[in-house]
Amino acid sequence: GDLTQYGTDAELQAYKNYIGTYSPNVPVYAISGNHDCRVANIANRISTYTNQPLYYSVEQDDDVFIMLGIVNEAEGSLFAAGELQWFYETLEANRNKRCFVFMHIRPKDGCGNALGLYTNHLWGGTERTVFESLLNHYPNVILFHGHSHTKLYMQEYDETANYGKDFAGHSVHIPSATLPTYSSNGERVYDDNGSEG
C-alpha cells in the first residue's frame, strides 16, 4: 500500500513505469493504501496501473495470499462494498490452508505501533468489528501490514513493534520502504534516506 503520495494518475503511472522497468519478469502484487485513496475512484483506477483488482487472492502450492486494498482514508470506511464478505468467503474456502493476508492499514490495537508513536489508525465502526472477528475465527491467518512507517529496530524498545499474536493467528508489521520513522526521545522522527524496503 501507499504506492503514491497523493493518489494521482501521474503518480500511479510513475509506479507502473517503475515496475515495468525494474521488475519486467517478476510478478509484483500491489494493493492500495490510504495515500492512494486521496483521489476518488481508486477501486476503478488501481487495476489500470497494477494489473490487479482492488482485492484478490493468489495461490502458491497449498498457501493462499489474500490482498486487501482500501478505498477511503476515513475512519470506519476503509473497504469497498462487498470486500469484507469476499474476505470471509475466501477465508472459509481456505480454512485448512495457511492464509497470508496483506493490507496496508495496521489493526488499531495490534503490533506495528512502537511506543504508541503513531496515531493515524483509521480503524473504526462495524468494519473493524467484522474484520477483527474474522481474524479471531481463523487461526490459520498470518496478517501483514504497514502504515505506521516504524523502523524495524524499534523492536528493541517495544516487543510488539513488529510482531504480535494479536488475534487467533499472527500479526506482522512490515517496515516502510520510504520515510521510515523512529524515536530516540518519545517524539516521532522521519528518516528521509532510511528505506527498509
GROMACS .gro file of C-alpha atoms in nm:
model
  197
    1GLY     CA    1   0.000   0.000   0.000
    2ASP     CA    2   0.083   0.365  -0.045
    3LEU     CA    3   0.215   0.322  -0.396
    4THR     CA    4   0.187   0.701  -0.427
    5GLN     CA    5   0.187   1.014  -0.213
    6TYR     CA    6  -0.138   1.171  -0.334
    7GLY     CA    7  -0.306   0.900  -0.545
    8THR     CA    8  -0.291   1.092  -0.872
    9ASP     CA    9  -0.294   0.920  -1.209
   10ALA     CA   10   0.051   1.067  -1.282
   11GLU     CA   11   0.192   0.907  -0.964
   12LEU     CA   12   0.024   0.574  -1.038
   13GLN     CA   13   0.164   0.583  -1.392
   14ALA     CA   14   0.512   0.651  -1.249
   15TYR     CA   15   0.465   0.346  -1.024
   16LYS     CA   16   0.360   0.134  -1.324
   17ASN     CA   17   0.660   0.256  -1.526
   18TYR     CA   18   0.896   0.176  -1.239
   19ILE     CA   19   0.765  -0.179  -1.201
   20GLY     CA   20   0.780  -0.228  -1.578
   21THR     CA   21   1.143  -0.116  -1.584
   22TYR     CA   22   1.280  -0.288  -1.275
   23SER     CA   23   1.060  -0.597  -1.247
   24PRO     CA   24   0.951  -0.687  -1.600
   25ASN     CA   25   0.959  -1.064  -1.543
   26VAL     CA   26   0.883  -1.099  -1.172
   27PRO     CA   27   0.522  -1.051  -1.058
   28VAL     CA   28   0.456  -0.767  -0.818
   29TYR     CA   29   0.134  -0.790  -0.618
   30ALA     CA   30   0.016  -0.444  -0.523
   31ILE     CA   31  -0.265  -0.313  -0.305
   32SER     CA   32  -0.389   0.037  -0.235
   33GLY     CA   33  -0.306   0.223   0.084
   34ASN     CA   34  -0.453   0.535   0.237
   35HIS     CA   35  -0.236   0.771   0.028
   36ASP     CA   36  -0.361   0.608  -0.291
   37CYS     CA   37  -0.721   0.692  -0.190
   38ARG     CA   38  -0.665   1.068  -0.190
   39VAL     CA   39  -0.809   1.090  -0.542
   40ALA     CA   40  -1.155   0.942  -0.595
   41ASN     CA   41  -1.232   0.605  -0.750
   42ILE     CA   42  -0.916   0.415  -0.658
   43ALA     CA   43  -1.120   0.093  -0.681
   44ASN     CA   44  -1.176   0.158  -1.050
   45ARG     CA   45  -0.831   0.304  -1.123
   46ILE     CA   46  -0.599   0.063  -0.939
   47SER     CA   47  -0.622  -0.217  -1.195
   48THR     CA   48  -0.514   0.018  -1.475
   49TYR     CA   49  -0.180   0.072  -1.305
   50THR     CA   50  -0.119  -0.260  -1.126
   51ASN     CA   51  -0.295  -0.514  -1.349
   52GLN     CA   52  -0.479  -0.639  -1.038
   53PRO     CA   53  -0.821  -0.559  -0.893
   54LEU     CA   54  -0.868  -0.376  -0.565
   55TYR     CA   55  -0.876  -0.706  -0.371
   56TYR     CA   56  -0.781  -1.055  -0.485
   57SER     CA   57  -0.604  -1.375  -0.385
   58VAL     CA   58  -0.311  -1.570  -0.528
   59GLU     CA   59  -0.239  -1.937  -0.458
   60GLN     CA   60   0.107  -2.090  -0.442
   61ASP     CA   61   0.118  -2.462  -0.369
   62ASP     CA   62  -0.105  -2.503  -0.061
   63ASP     CA   63  -0.071  -2.143   0.056
   64VAL     CA   64  -0.315  -1.860  -0.016
   65PHE     CA   65  -0.207  -1.495  -0.036
   66ILE     CA   66  -0.501  -1.262   0.022
   67MET     CA   67  -0.458  -0.900  -0.084
   68LEU     CA   68  -0.696  -0.637   0.061
   69GLY     CA   69  -0.693  -0.287  -0.086
   70ILE     CA   70  -0.873   0.008   0.063
   71VAL     CA   71  -1.090   0.276  -0.098
   72ASN     CA   72  -1.103   0.551   0.162
   73GLU     CA   73  -0.882   0.732   0.409
   74ALA     CA   74  -1.168   0.791   0.654
   75GLU     CA   75  -1.201   0.600   0.980
   76GLY     CA   76  -1.457   0.325   0.962
   77SER     CA   77  -1.494   0.317   0.584
   78LEU     CA   78  -1.174   0.162   0.452
   79PHE     CA   79  -1.316  -0.126   0.249
   80ALA     CA   80  -1.517  -0.138  -0.073
   81ALA     CA   81  -1.874  -0.266  -0.068
   82GLY     CA   82  -1.863  -0.645  -0.065
   83GLU     CA   83  -1.492  -0.666   0.018
   84LEU     CA   84  -1.532  -0.798   0.373
   85GLN     CA   85  -1.789  -1.052   0.253
   86TRP     CA   86  -1.540  -1.168  -0.012
   87PHE     CA   87  -1.269  -1.183   0.258
   88TYR     CA   88  -1.490  -1.405   0.474
   89GLU     CA   89  -1.575  -1.634   0.181
   90THR     CA   90  -1.207  -1.663   0.084
   91LEU     CA   91  -1.103  -1.747   0.441
   92GLU     CA   92  -1.382  -2.000   0.478
   93ALA     CA   93  -1.294  -2.171   0.149
   94ASN     CA   94  -0.931  -2.197   0.261
   95ARG     CA   95  -0.972  -2.269   0.631
   96ASN     CA   96  -0.740  -2.572   0.606
   97LYS     CA   97  -0.457  -2.382   0.434
   98ARG     CA   98  -0.216  -2.116   0.550
   99CYS     CA   99  -0.356  -1.776   0.458
  100PHE     CA  100  -0.118  -1.484   0.432
  101VAL     CA  101  -0.326  -1.165   0.441
  102PHE     CA  102  -0.174  -0.838   0.322
  103MET     CA  103  -0.326  -0.496   0.382
  104HIS     CA  104  -0.180  -0.154   0.430
  105ILE     CA  105  -0.358  -0.026   0.741
  106ARG     CA  106  -0.244  -0.189   1.062
  107PRO     CA  107  -0.505  -0.306   1.314
  108LYS     CA  108  -0.572  -0.028   1.562
  109ASP     CA  109  -0.455  -0.207   1.873
  110GLY     CA  110  -0.218  -0.459   1.715
  111CYS     CA  111   0.154  -0.466   1.663
  112GLY     CA  112   0.327  -0.210   1.445
  113ASN     CA  113   0.296   0.096   1.665
  114ALA     CA  114   0.617   0.103   1.865
  115LEU     CA  115   0.584   0.307   2.183
  116GLY     CA  116   0.244   0.432   2.063
  117LEU     CA  117   0.409   0.690   1.836
  118TYR     CA  118   0.157   0.656   1.553
  119THR     CA  119  -0.192   0.800   1.596
  120ASN     CA  120  -0.342   0.782   1.243
  121HIS     CA  121  -0.519   0.448   1.285
  122LEU     CA  122  -0.827   0.479   1.056
  123TRP     CA  123  -0.996   0.173   1.209
  124GLY     CA  124  -1.346   0.204   1.343
  125GLY     CA  125  -1.712   0.115   1.325
  126THR     CA  126  -1.869  -0.206   1.208
  127GLU     CA  127  -1.592  -0.292   0.963
  128ARG     CA  128  -1.338  -0.303   1.244
  129THR     CA  129  -1.563  -0.538   1.443
  130VAL     CA  130  -1.618  -0.764   1.141
  131PHE     CA  131  -1.251  -0.767   1.039
  132GLU     CA  132  -1.124  -0.850   1.387
  133SER     CA  133  -1.395  -1.117   1.430
  134LEU     CA  134  -1.273  -1.287   1.114
  135LEU     CA  135  -0.911  -1.276   1.233
  136ASN     CA  136  -1.015  -1.427   1.565
  137HIS     CA  137  -1.218  -1.701   1.395
  138TYR     CA  138  -0.945  -1.824   1.158
  139PRO     CA  139  -0.623  -1.928   1.337
  140ASN     CA  140  -0.461  -2.018   1.003
  141VAL     CA  141  -0.416  -1.648   0.917
  142ILE     CA  142  -0.090  -1.453   0.927
  143LEU     CA  143  -0.163  -1.082   0.881
  144PHE     CA  144   0.098  -0.850   0.726
  145HIS     CA  145   0.054  -0.472   0.743
  146GLY     CA  146   0.247  -0.147   0.735
  147HIS     CA  147   0.114   0.211   0.755
  148SER     CA  148   0.295   0.323   1.071
  149HIS     CA  149   0.636   0.356   0.896
  150THR     CA  150   0.810   0.233   1.212
  151LYS     CA  151   1.170   0.119   1.171
  152LEU     CA  152   1.245  -0.247   1.234
  153TYR     CA  153   1.490  -0.177   1.517
  154MET     CA  154   1.216  -0.025   1.732
  155GLN     CA  155   1.154  -0.387   1.840
  156GLU     CA  156   1.441  -0.324   2.084
  157TYR     CA  157   1.224  -0.070   2.268
  158ASP     CA  158   0.880  -0.225   2.226
  159GLU     CA  159   0.837  -0.603   2.192
  160THR     CA  160   0.514  -0.551   1.994
  161ALA     CA  161   0.675  -0.319   1.735
  162ASN     CA  162   0.693  -0.581   1.461
  163TYR     CA  163   0.519  -0.895   1.576
  164GLY     CA  164   0.215  -0.981   1.782
  165LYS     CA  165  -0.019  -1.269   1.848
  166ASP     CA  166  -0.296  -1.014   1.837
  167PHE     CA  167  -0.572  -1.240   1.710
  168ALA     CA  168  -0.614  -1.615   1.673
  169GLY     CA  169  -0.333  -1.605   1.418
  170HIS     CA  170  -0.028  -1.383   1.394
  171SER     CA  171   0.026  -1.015   1.308
  172VAL     CA  172   0.345  -0.889   1.142
  173HIS     CA  173   0.442  -0.526   1.080
  174ILE     CA  174   0.635  -0.453   0.761
  175PRO     CA  175   0.880  -0.158   0.785
  176SER     CA  176   0.834   0.126   0.540
  177ALA     CA  177   1.007   0.143   0.204
  178THR     CA  178   1.001   0.523   0.229
  179LEU     CA  179   1.014   0.767   0.518
  180PRO     CA  180   1.062   0.513   0.797
  181THR     CA  181   1.024   0.657   1.145
  182TYR     CA  182   1.191   0.603   1.478
  183SER     CA  183   1.214   0.769   1.815
  184SER     CA  184   1.502   0.845   2.041
  185ASN     CA  185   1.314   1.065   2.288
  186GLY     CA  186   0.946   0.978   2.257
  187GLU     CA  187   0.886   1.203   1.955
  188ARG     CA  188   0.837   1.064   1.607
  189VAL     CA  189   1.129   1.130   1.368
  190TYR     CA  190   1.128   1.062   0.991
  191ASP     CA  191   1.437   0.923   0.820
  192ASP     CA  192   1.431   1.058   0.463
  193ASN     CA  193   1.708   0.826   0.344
  194GLY     CA  194   1.648   0.518   0.555
  195SER     CA  195   1.435   0.289   0.341
  196GLU     CA  196   1.387  -0.055   0.494
  197GLY     CA  197   1.203  -0.193   0.190
   0.00000   0.00000   0.00000
